[in-house]
Coordinates of C-alpha atoms in Angstrom, one line a residue:
M6 CA 32.7 2.4 36.9
N7 CA 30.5 5.0 35.2
D8 CA 27.0 5.5 36.5
L9 CA 24.4 4.5 33.9
T10 CA 21.2 6.4 33.8
F11 CA 18.1 5.0 32.1
I12 CA 16.1 7.8 30.6
T13 CA 12.4 7.1 30.3
P14 CA 11.0 8.6 27.1
E15 CA 8.1 11.0 27.4
I16 CA 4.9 9.0 26.8
N17 CA 2.3 10.8 24.8
W18 CA -0.8 8.7 24.1
T19 CA -2.1 11.2 21.6
V20 CA 0.8 10.4 19.3
L21 CA 0.6 6.6 19.8
G22 CA -3.2 6.5 20.1
M23 CA -4.2 5.3 16.6
P24 CA -1.8 2.3 16.2
A25 CA -1.9 1.4 20.0
F26 CA -5.7 1.3 20.2
L27 CA -6.0 -0.8 17.0
M28 CA -3.3 -3.2 18.3
I29 CA -5.2 -3.6 21.6
W30 CA -8.5 -3.9 19.8
A31 CA -7.0 -6.7 17.6
M32 CA -6.1 -8.6 20.8
L33 CA -9.7 -8.2 22.0
V34 CA -11.0 -9.6 18.7
L35 CA -8.6 -12.5 19.0
I36 CA -9.9 -13.2 22.5
V37 CA -13.6 -13.0 21.3
D38 CA -12.7 -15.4 18.5
M39 CA -11.9 -18.0 21.2
F40 CA -15.5 -18.0 22.5
T41 CA -17.6 -17.6 19.3
S42 CA -17.4 -18.8 15.7
D43 CA -20.0 -16.2 14.5
R44 CA -18.1 -14.3 11.9
R45 CA -20.6 -11.4 11.9
I46 CA -19.6 -10.6 15.5
L47 CA -15.9 -10.6 14.5
L48 CA -16.5 -8.4 11.4
T49 CA -18.7 -6.0 13.4
L50 CA -16.1 -5.7 16.2
S51 CA -13.3 -5.2 13.6
L52 CA -15.2 -2.4 11.8
I53 CA -16.0 -0.7 15.2
G54 CA -12.3 -0.8 16.0
L55 CA -11.3 0.7 12.7
G56 CA -14.0 3.4 13.1
V57 CA -12.8 4.3 16.7
T58 CA -9.2 4.4 15.5
A59 CA -10.1 6.8 12.8
A60 CA -12.0 9.0 15.3
L61 CA -8.9 9.2 17.5
G62 CA -7.1 10.8 14.6
A63 CA -9.9 13.4 14.3
L64 CA -9.8 14.4 18.0
D65 CA -6.5 16.4 17.6
Y66 CA -7.0 17.0 13.9
G67 CA -4.7 19.8 12.8
A68 CA -2.1 19.5 15.6
T69 CA 1.5 18.5 15.1
I70 CA 2.7 16.6 18.2
S71 CA 5.9 14.6 18.7
G72 CA 6.3 11.9 21.3
F73 CA 8.5 9.2 22.7
S74 CA 11.7 11.3 22.3
D75 CA 10.6 12.5 18.9
M76 CA 10.5 8.9 17.5
L77 CA 6.8 9.2 16.5
V78 CA 4.8 12.2 15.2
F79 CA 1.1 12.9 15.0
D80 CA 0.6 15.3 12.1
K81 CA -1.9 16.0 9.3
F82 CA -0.1 13.9 6.8
G83 CA 0.1 10.9 9.1
V84 CA -3.6 11.2 10.0
L85 CA -4.7 11.5 6.3
V86 CA -2.7 8.5 5.2
N87 CA -3.8 6.5 8.2
W88 CA -7.5 7.3 7.4
I89 CA -6.9 6.0 3.8
L90 CA -5.3 2.8 5.2
L91 CA -8.2 2.3 7.7
A92 CA -10.7 2.7 4.9
G93 CA -8.9 0.2 2.7
T94 CA -8.8 -2.2 5.6
A95 CA -12.5 -1.9 6.2
L96 CA -13.2 -2.5 2.5
T97 CA -11.0 -5.5 2.6
L98 CA -12.9 -7.0 5.5
L99 CA -16.2 -6.4 3.8
I100 CA -15.2 -8.1 0.5
A101 CA -13.6 -11.0 2.4
F102 CA -16.6 -11.7 4.7
D103 CA -18.4 -14.2 2.5
Y104 CA -15.3 -15.2 0.5
M105 CA -13.4 -16.8 3.3
P106 CA -16.0 -19.5 4.4
R107 CA -16.8 -20.1 0.7
Q108 CA -13.2 -21.1 0.2
N109 CA -13.2 -23.1 3.4
L110 CA -11.1 -20.5 5.2
S111 CA -13.3 -19.9 8.2
Q112 CA -10.6 -19.3 10.8
G113 CA -11.6 -16.3 12.8
E114 CA -7.9 -15.3 13.2
F115 CA -8.2 -13.6 9.8
Y116 CA -9.8 -10.5 11.4
P117 CA -7.2 -9.8 14.2
L118 CA -4.4 -10.6 11.8
V119 CA -5.6 -7.9 9.4
L120 CA -5.9 -5.5 12.3
F121 CA -2.4 -6.3 13.6
A122 CA -1.0 -5.6 10.1
T123 CA -2.9 -2.4 9.8
S124 CA -1.7 -1.3 13.3
G125 CA 1.9 -1.8 12.1
M126 CA 1.2 0.3 9.0
L127 CA -0.2 3.2 11.1
F128 CA 2.9 3.0 13.3
L129 CA 5.2 3.1 10.3
V130 CA 3.4 6.1 8.8
Q131 CA 3.9 8.1 12.0
S132 CA 7.6 7.0 12.4
T133 CA 10.2 9.7 12.5
D134 CA 13.1 7.5 13.7
L135 CA 14.9 4.7 12.0
V136 CA 14.2 2.4 15.0
T137 CA 10.5 2.9 14.9
I138 CA 10.5 2.5 11.1
F139 CA 12.1 -0.9 11.6
I140 CA 9.4 -1.8 14.3
G141 CA 6.6 -0.7 12.0
V142 CA 7.9 -2.7 9.0
E143 CA 8.4 -5.9 11.0
T144 CA 5.0 -5.6 12.8
L145 CA 3.1 -5.4 9.5
S146 CA 5.3 -8.0 7.8
I147 CA 4.9 -10.8 10.4
A148 CA 1.1 -10.5 10.1
L149 CA 1.2 -10.5 6.3
Y150 CA 3.4 -13.6 6.2
V151 CA 0.7 -15.5 8.1
L152 CA -2.1 -14.0 6.0
T153 CA -0.3 -15.0 2.7
G154 CA -0.3 -18.6 3.8
F155 CA -3.8 -18.5 5.2
A156 CA -5.0 -20.9 2.5
V157 CA -2.6 -23.7 3.4
P158 CA -2.6 -26.6 2.6
Q159 CA -3.2 -25.2 -0.9
F160 CA 0.2 -25.5 -2.5
K161 CA 0.4 -22.1 -4.1
S162 CA -0.5 -20.4 -0.8
G163 CA 2.2 -22.2 1.1
E164 CA 4.7 -21.5 -1.7
A165 CA 3.8 -17.8 -1.7
A166 CA 4.1 -17.6 2.1
I167 CA 7.6 -19.2 2.1
K168 CA 8.8 -16.9 -0.8
Y169 CA 7.5 -13.8 0.9
L170 CA 9.0 -14.9 4.3
L171 CA 12.4 -15.6 2.8
L172 CA 12.7 -12.5 0.6
G173 CA 11.1 -10.4 3.4
G174 CA 13.9 -11.7 5.7
F175 CA 16.5 -10.5 3.3
A176 CA 14.8 -7.1 3.0
A177 CA 14.8 -6.8 6.8
G178 CA 18.5 -7.6 6.8
F179 CA 19.1 -4.7 4.3
L180 CA 17.0 -2.4 6.6
V181 CA 19.0 -3.2 9.7
Y182 CA 22.3 -3.0 7.9
G183 CA 21.3 0.4 6.4
I184 CA 20.2 1.7 9.8
A185 CA 23.5 0.6 11.3
L186 CA 25.6 2.4 8.6
I187 CA 23.6 5.6 8.9
Y188 CA 23.9 5.6 12.7
G189 CA 27.6 4.7 12.4
M190 CA 28.2 7.8 10.2
T191 CA 25.9 10.3 11.9
G192 CA 25.5 9.0 15.5
K193 CA 21.8 9.6 15.1
T194 CA 18.7 7.6 14.3
N195 CA 16.1 10.4 14.5
L196 CA 15.3 11.7 11.0
A197 CA 15.4 15.4 11.9
Q198 CA 18.6 14.9 13.9
I199 CA 20.3 13.2 10.9
A200 CA 19.3 16.1 8.7
A201 CA 20.9 18.5 11.3
E202 CA 24.1 16.4 11.5
L203 CA 24.4 16.5 7.7
S204 CA 23.9 20.3 7.8
T205 CA 26.8 20.5 10.2
W206 CA 28.9 18.4 7.8
Q207 CA 28.1 20.9 5.0
S208 CA 29.0 24.0 7.2
T209 CA 32.3 22.4 8.1
G210 CA 33.2 21.5 4.5
R211 CA 32.8 17.7 5.0
A212 CA 31.7 15.9 1.9
L213 CA 28.2 14.4 2.0
D214 CA 28.9 11.8 -0.7
D215 CA 30.6 9.4 1.8
P216 CA 30.2 5.9 0.3
I217 CA 29.3 4.4 3.7
L218 CA 26.6 6.9 4.3
L219 CA 25.3 6.5 0.7
A220 CA 25.3 2.7 1.1
G221 CA 23.3 3.1 4.3
V222 CA 20.7 5.2 2.6
G223 CA 20.6 2.8 -0.3
F224 CA 20.1 -0.2 1.9
V225 CA 17.1 1.4 3.7
L226 CA 15.6 2.3 0.4
I227 CA 16.1 -1.2 -0.9
A228 CA 14.1 -2.6 2.1
L229 CA 11.3 0.0 1.5
G230 CA 11.5 -0.6 -2.2
F231 CA 10.8 -4.3 -1.6
K232 CA 7.7 -3.5 0.3
V233 CA 6.3 -1.3 -2.5
S234 CA 7.4 -3.7 -5.3
M235 CA 9.7 -1.2 -6.9
F236 CA 11.8 -2.5 -9.8
P237 CA 14.2 -4.4 -9.4
F238 CA 13.0 -5.5 -6.0
H239 CA 9.6 -6.7 -7.3
A240 CA 10.3 -10.4 -8.1
W241 CA 8.2 -11.7 -5.3
T242 CA 5.1 -9.8 -6.2
P243 CA 3.4 -11.9 -9.0
D244 CA 3.9 -15.3 -7.2
V245 CA 2.8 -14.0 -3.8
Y246 CA -0.2 -12.2 -5.2
E247 CA -1.3 -15.2 -7.2
G248 CA -0.8 -17.7 -4.2
A249 CA -2.3 -15.6 -1.4
P250 CA -6.1 -15.6 -0.8
T251 CA -7.6 -13.0 -3.1
P252 CA -8.7 -10.6 -0.3
V253 CA -5.2 -10.7 1.2
T254 CA -3.8 -9.9 -2.2
A255 CA -6.1 -7.0 -2.6
Y256 CA -5.1 -5.7 0.9
M257 CA -1.4 -6.1 0.3
S258 CA -1.5 -4.4 -3.1
V259 CA -2.8 -1.1 -1.6
A260 CA -2.2 -0.9 2.2
T261 CA 1.4 -2.1 2.3
K262 CA 2.3 0.2 -0.6
G263 CA 0.7 3.2 1.1
A264 CA 2.5 2.7 4.4
A265 CA 5.9 2.0 2.9
F266 CA 5.7 5.0 0.5
A267 CA 4.7 7.3 3.4
A268 CA 7.8 6.1 5.4
M269 CA 10.0 6.5 2.3
L270 CA 8.6 10.0 1.9
R271 CA 9.5 11.0 5.4
F272 CA 12.9 9.3 5.2
L273 CA 14.0 11.1 2.1
N274 CA 12.4 14.5 2.6
V275 CA 13.1 14.9 6.4
A276 CA 16.4 13.2 6.9
F277 CA 18.2 13.5 3.6
P278 CA 17.1 16.7 1.7
A279 CA 20.9 17.5 1.4
L280 CA 21.3 14.4 -0.8
K281 CA 18.2 15.3 -2.9
P282 CA 20.1 15.4 -6.3
E283 CA 21.6 12.0 -5.7
W284 CA 18.5 10.1 -4.7
Q285 CA 16.4 12.0 -7.2
L286 CA 18.7 10.8 -10.0
L287 CA 19.0 7.2 -8.8
F288 CA 15.4 6.6 -7.9
G289 CA 14.2 8.5 -11.0
L290 CA 15.8 5.7 -13.0
F291 CA 14.2 3.1 -10.8
A292 CA 10.8 4.8 -11.2
A293 CA 11.1 4.9 -15.0
A294 CA 12.1 1.2 -15.0
T295 CA 9.2 0.3 -12.6
M296 CA 6.6 2.1 -14.8
A297 CA 7.9 0.5 -18.0
Y298 CA 8.5 -3.0 -16.7
G299 CA 5.1 -3.3 -14.9
N300 CA 3.1 -2.1 -17.8
I301 CA 5.0 -4.0 -20.6
V302 CA 5.0 -7.3 -18.8
A303 CA 1.3 -6.9 -17.8
V304 CA 0.4 -6.8 -21.5
A305 CA 1.4 -10.5 -21.9
Q306 CA -0.6 -11.7 -18.9
S307 CA -3.8 -13.8 -19.4
N308 CA -4.1 -14.5 -15.7
L309 CA -6.0 -11.6 -14.1
K310 CA -4.4 -11.9 -10.7
R311 CA -0.9 -11.7 -12.2
M312 CA -2.0 -8.9 -14.5
L313 CA -3.1 -6.9 -11.5
A314 CA 0.2 -7.8 -9.8
Y315 CA 2.2 -6.4 -12.6
S316 CA -0.2 -3.5 -12.8
S317 CA 0.5 -2.8 -9.1
I318 CA 4.3 -2.7 -9.9
A319 CA 3.6 -0.1 -12.5
H320 CA 1.5 2.0 -10.1
A321 CA 4.3 1.9 -7.6
G322 CA 6.4 3.7 -10.2
Y323 CA 3.7 6.4 -10.6
M324 CA 3.5 6.9 -6.8
L325 CA 7.2 7.1 -6.6
L326 CA 7.0 10.2 -8.8
G327 CA 5.2 12.0 -6.0
V328 CA 7.9 11.1 -3.6
L329 CA 10.7 12.1 -5.9
A330 CA 9.1 15.5 -6.6
A331 CA 10.0 16.4 -3.0
S332 CA 7.6 19.3 -2.9
E333 CA 4.2 20.1 -1.3
K334 CA 2.6 19.5 -4.7
G335 CA 4.3 16.1 -5.0
I336 CA 3.2 15.1 -1.5
S337 CA -0.4 16.3 -2.2
A338 CA -0.4 14.4 -5.5
F339 CA 0.9 11.2 -3.8
T340 CA -1.8 11.3 -1.2
V341 CA -4.6 11.7 -3.7
Y342 CA -3.1 9.0 -5.8
L343 CA -3.0 6.6 -2.8
L344 CA -6.7 7.3 -2.2
A345 CA -7.7 6.7 -5.8
Y346 CA -5.5 3.6 -6.2
T347 CA -6.9 2.1 -2.9
L348 CA -10.5 2.4 -4.1
T349 CA -9.8 1.2 -7.6
N350 CA -7.6 -1.8 -6.9
L351 CA -9.8 -3.1 -4.0
G352 CA -12.8 -2.7 -6.2
A353 CA -11.2 -4.7 -9.1
F354 CA -10.3 -7.5 -6.8
A355 CA -13.8 -7.4 -5.2
V356 CA -15.3 -8.2 -8.7
L357 CA -12.9 -11.2 -9.0
I358 CA -13.9 -12.4 -5.6
A359 CA -17.6 -12.2 -6.6
L360 CA -16.8 -14.6 -9.4
E361 CA -14.6 -17.1 -7.5
N362 CA -16.2 -20.3 -6.4
R363 CA -14.7 -22.9 -4.1
G364 CA -11.9 -24.7 -5.9
M365 CA -12.8 -22.9 -9.1
P366 CA -10.9 -19.7 -9.2
V367 CA -11.8 -17.2 -11.9
F368 CA -8.5 -15.7 -12.8
E369 CA -8.2 -16.2 -16.5
L370 CA -9.2 -13.4 -18.8
S371 CA -11.4 -15.8 -20.8
D372 CA -13.5 -16.5 -17.6
L373 CA -14.9 -13.0 -18.0
R374 CA -16.4 -13.7 -21.4
G375 CA -20.1 -12.8 -21.4
L376 CA -20.0 -11.2 -17.9
G377 CA -21.8 -8.2 -19.3
K378 CA -24.8 -10.3 -20.1
R379 CA -25.0 -12.6 -17.1
S380 CA -24.1 -10.0 -14.5
P381 CA -24.2 -6.5 -16.0
L382 CA -23.8 -4.6 -12.7
L383 CA -20.6 -6.4 -11.8
A384 CA -19.4 -5.9 -15.4
L385 CA -20.3 -2.2 -15.1
A386 CA -18.4 -1.8 -11.8
M387 CA -15.4 -3.7 -13.3
T388 CA -15.5 -1.3 -16.3
V389 CA -15.3 1.7 -13.9
F390 CA -12.3 0.1 -12.1
M391 CA -10.5 -0.6 -15.4
F392 CA -11.1 2.9 -16.7
S393 CA -9.7 4.3 -13.5
L394 CA -6.6 2.1 -13.5
A395 CA -6.0 3.2 -17.1
G396 CA -6.4 6.9 -16.2
V397 CA -9.5 7.6 -18.3
P398 CA -11.5 10.7 -17.4
P399 CA -13.7 11.4 -15.4
T400 CA -12.4 8.7 -13.0
A401 CA -10.2 9.1 -10.0
G402 CA -7.4 7.4 -11.9
F403 CA -7.3 10.3 -14.4
A404 CA -7.3 13.0 -11.8
S405 CA -4.6 11.4 -9.6
K406 CA -2.3 10.6 -12.6
F407 CA -2.6 14.1 -13.9
G408 CA -1.6 15.4 -10.4
I409 CA 1.4 13.1 -10.2
F410 CA 2.6 13.9 -13.7
R411 CA 2.2 17.7 -13.1
A412 CA 4.1 17.5 -9.8
A413 CA 6.9 15.7 -11.5
W414 CA 7.0 18.2 -14.4
D415 CA 7.1 21.2 -12.0
A416 CA 10.0 19.5 -10.1
N417 CA 12.0 19.4 -13.3
L418 CA 11.5 15.7 -13.6
D419 CA 9.9 16.2 -17.0
Y420 CA 11.5 13.0 -18.4
L421 CA 9.7 10.9 -15.8
A422 CA 6.4 12.7 -16.5
I423 CA 6.7 11.8 -20.2
I424 CA 7.6 8.2 -19.5
G425 CA 4.6 8.1 -17.2
V426 CA 2.3 9.3 -19.9
V427 CA 3.7 6.9 -22.5
T428 CA 3.5 3.9 -20.2
S429 CA -0.1 4.9 -19.3
V430 CA -1.0 4.6 -23.0
I431 CA 0.6 1.1 -23.1
S432 CA -1.4 0.1 -20.0
A433 CA -4.7 1.1 -21.7
F434 CA -4.3 -2.0 -23.9
F435 CA -4.6 -4.6 -21.2
Y436 CA -7.2 -2.7 -19.1
L437 CA -9.4 -2.1 -22.1
R438 CA -9.0 -5.8 -23.1
V439 CA -10.8 -6.8 -19.9
I440 CA -13.7 -4.5 -20.8
V441 CA -13.9 -5.8 -24.4
T442 CA -13.9 -9.4 -23.1
M443 CA -16.7 -8.7 -20.6
W444 CA -19.0 -6.9 -23.0
M445 CA -18.1 -8.1 -26.6
R446 CA -17.1 -11.8 -26.2
D447 CA -19.7 -14.5 -25.6
A448 CA -19.2 -17.0 -22.8
E449 CA -17.6 -20.3 -23.7
A450 CA -19.3 -22.4 -21.0
T451 CA -22.8 -23.8 -21.8
E452 CA -23.8 -23.9 -18.2
P453 CA -24.5 -20.6 -16.4
Q454 CA -21.6 -19.5 -14.1
P455 CA -22.6 -18.5 -10.6
T456 CA -21.7 -15.1 -9.1
Y457 CA -21.3 -14.3 -5.4
A458 CA -22.2 -10.6 -5.1
T459 CA -23.2 -10.8 -1.5
A460 CA -24.5 -7.9 0.5
S461 CA -21.2 -7.0 2.2
L462 CA -19.2 -7.4 -1.0
S463 CA -21.8 -5.4 -3.0
F464 CA -21.6 -2.6 -0.4
G465 CA -17.8 -2.5 -0.7
V466 CA -18.0 -2.3 -4.5
I467 CA -20.6 0.5 -4.4
V468 CA -18.5 2.5 -2.0
A469 CA -15.4 2.0 -4.2
V470 CA -17.4 3.1 -7.4
I471 CA -18.9 6.2 -5.7
G472 CA -15.5 7.2 -4.3
I473 CA -13.8 6.8 -7.8
I474 CA -16.5 8.9 -9.5
A475 CA -16.4 11.5 -6.7
V476 CA -12.6 12.0 -6.8
G477 CA -12.7 12.0 -10.6
I478 CA -15.5 14.6 -10.9
L479 CA -14.4 16.8 -7.9
P480 CA -10.6 16.4 -7.8
N481 CA -10.0 19.9 -6.5
I482 CA -11.8 19.2 -3.2
F483 CA -9.5 16.3 -2.5
T484 CA -6.4 18.0 -3.8
D485 CA -7.0 21.1 -1.7
L486 CA -7.6 19.0 1.3
A487 CA -4.4 17.1 0.8
K488 CA -2.5 20.3 0.3
A489 CA -3.7 21.7 3.6
L490 CA -2.9 18.4 5.4
V491 CA 0.6 17.6 4.3
L492 CA 2.5 20.8 4.8
T493 CA 4.3 19.6 8.0
V494 CA 6.1 16.8 6.2
A495 CA 7.9 19.0 3.8
P496 CA 11.5 19.9 4.7

């Protein structure tokens, strides 16, 4: 009988510090929730946890450290994306603070659940192994399934949670199957080791276009494509976004996309640069279809939540251009785009939350009639968010789209850059329609409609507006910062 030796992986708490601390802090918040119903304490504790987690990333800022048998990495790219996700989470908690009790959703578990999901996202962003990618995806997904159904017994919330759970289960199956096929062909799960094994294949004349290997790569990308709502794996998005509580929808539309795209970027650029022509061609077609489908279908939507859902599908296509460029410029453009999209989309949902009363959701376009007169500051903020989503200068949306299209053009993906520009023009129709409705259409209701621009929500909206204007006016500062931070992820 052969002796079996259990090898304990090297434990490096610097590498695991950000996701591990946030996970432990979420457990602390959960325990505190058992002894107090004061939401201000839970919000304050959650924001402190997010701030300390961000500070942990700054302690070893600039270093590149691997740990746990090279299954996780602490590098500049991971820290920057984690900071964006943490900022998005903080904004989500701020805009949700008064919304949840107003909708009779006062359960304190909301705060630790959001922190658990964010912890999984940080873990996913730092993953450099197929096993840790799976753990990260499932950690964030389980918390999101619960958050989607947080408004139960509301029928739409329950329906959305069940749909998300079932389709998410199928996506997890694809992920596991893809990992198994890749491991079966290469004998590796570490991304860098997979790349080295494929390099050996090339040096010995072995073909890389093995159908089993390609199927494994495709299955993993299907699972990640499901998380980012990439066409044709987007079918769950409109129903889940419409049924989930609005702050949860806002959170999912930015944070989940950011983490999954970061994992996709590492997966393709680190493990499979040898198959770059194949995945650039295939996913270039998916990116084109995602941009076209999301924008064209959004034109026909009168429900604002569904319009933003289809808009998020389109923006997934734009972010995919940064991944497909497979260059430092593409990675830099993707990072700036993620920052701009996070601020913009959370801000747009925050305005909807400010208008949403208990049992009286404000999701139809006609509900925004006359908003410019009854709440001009909210209308002005929404105008900034719509201009940014449309890519109008001098907003962050314009600077980030310009960077994404230029990166795609320089990577000889000029057809995708052109499609991106054309679909952006189409999107201007439904974004500008919102602005026209707010400022140029009179309200239908005879009674004044209340607004709920509370202090925490107003603070979140102001931060989002300032961030959008700052990135739009001074894009070079953020672009140069992203260039300096993401070099280590490039092959």
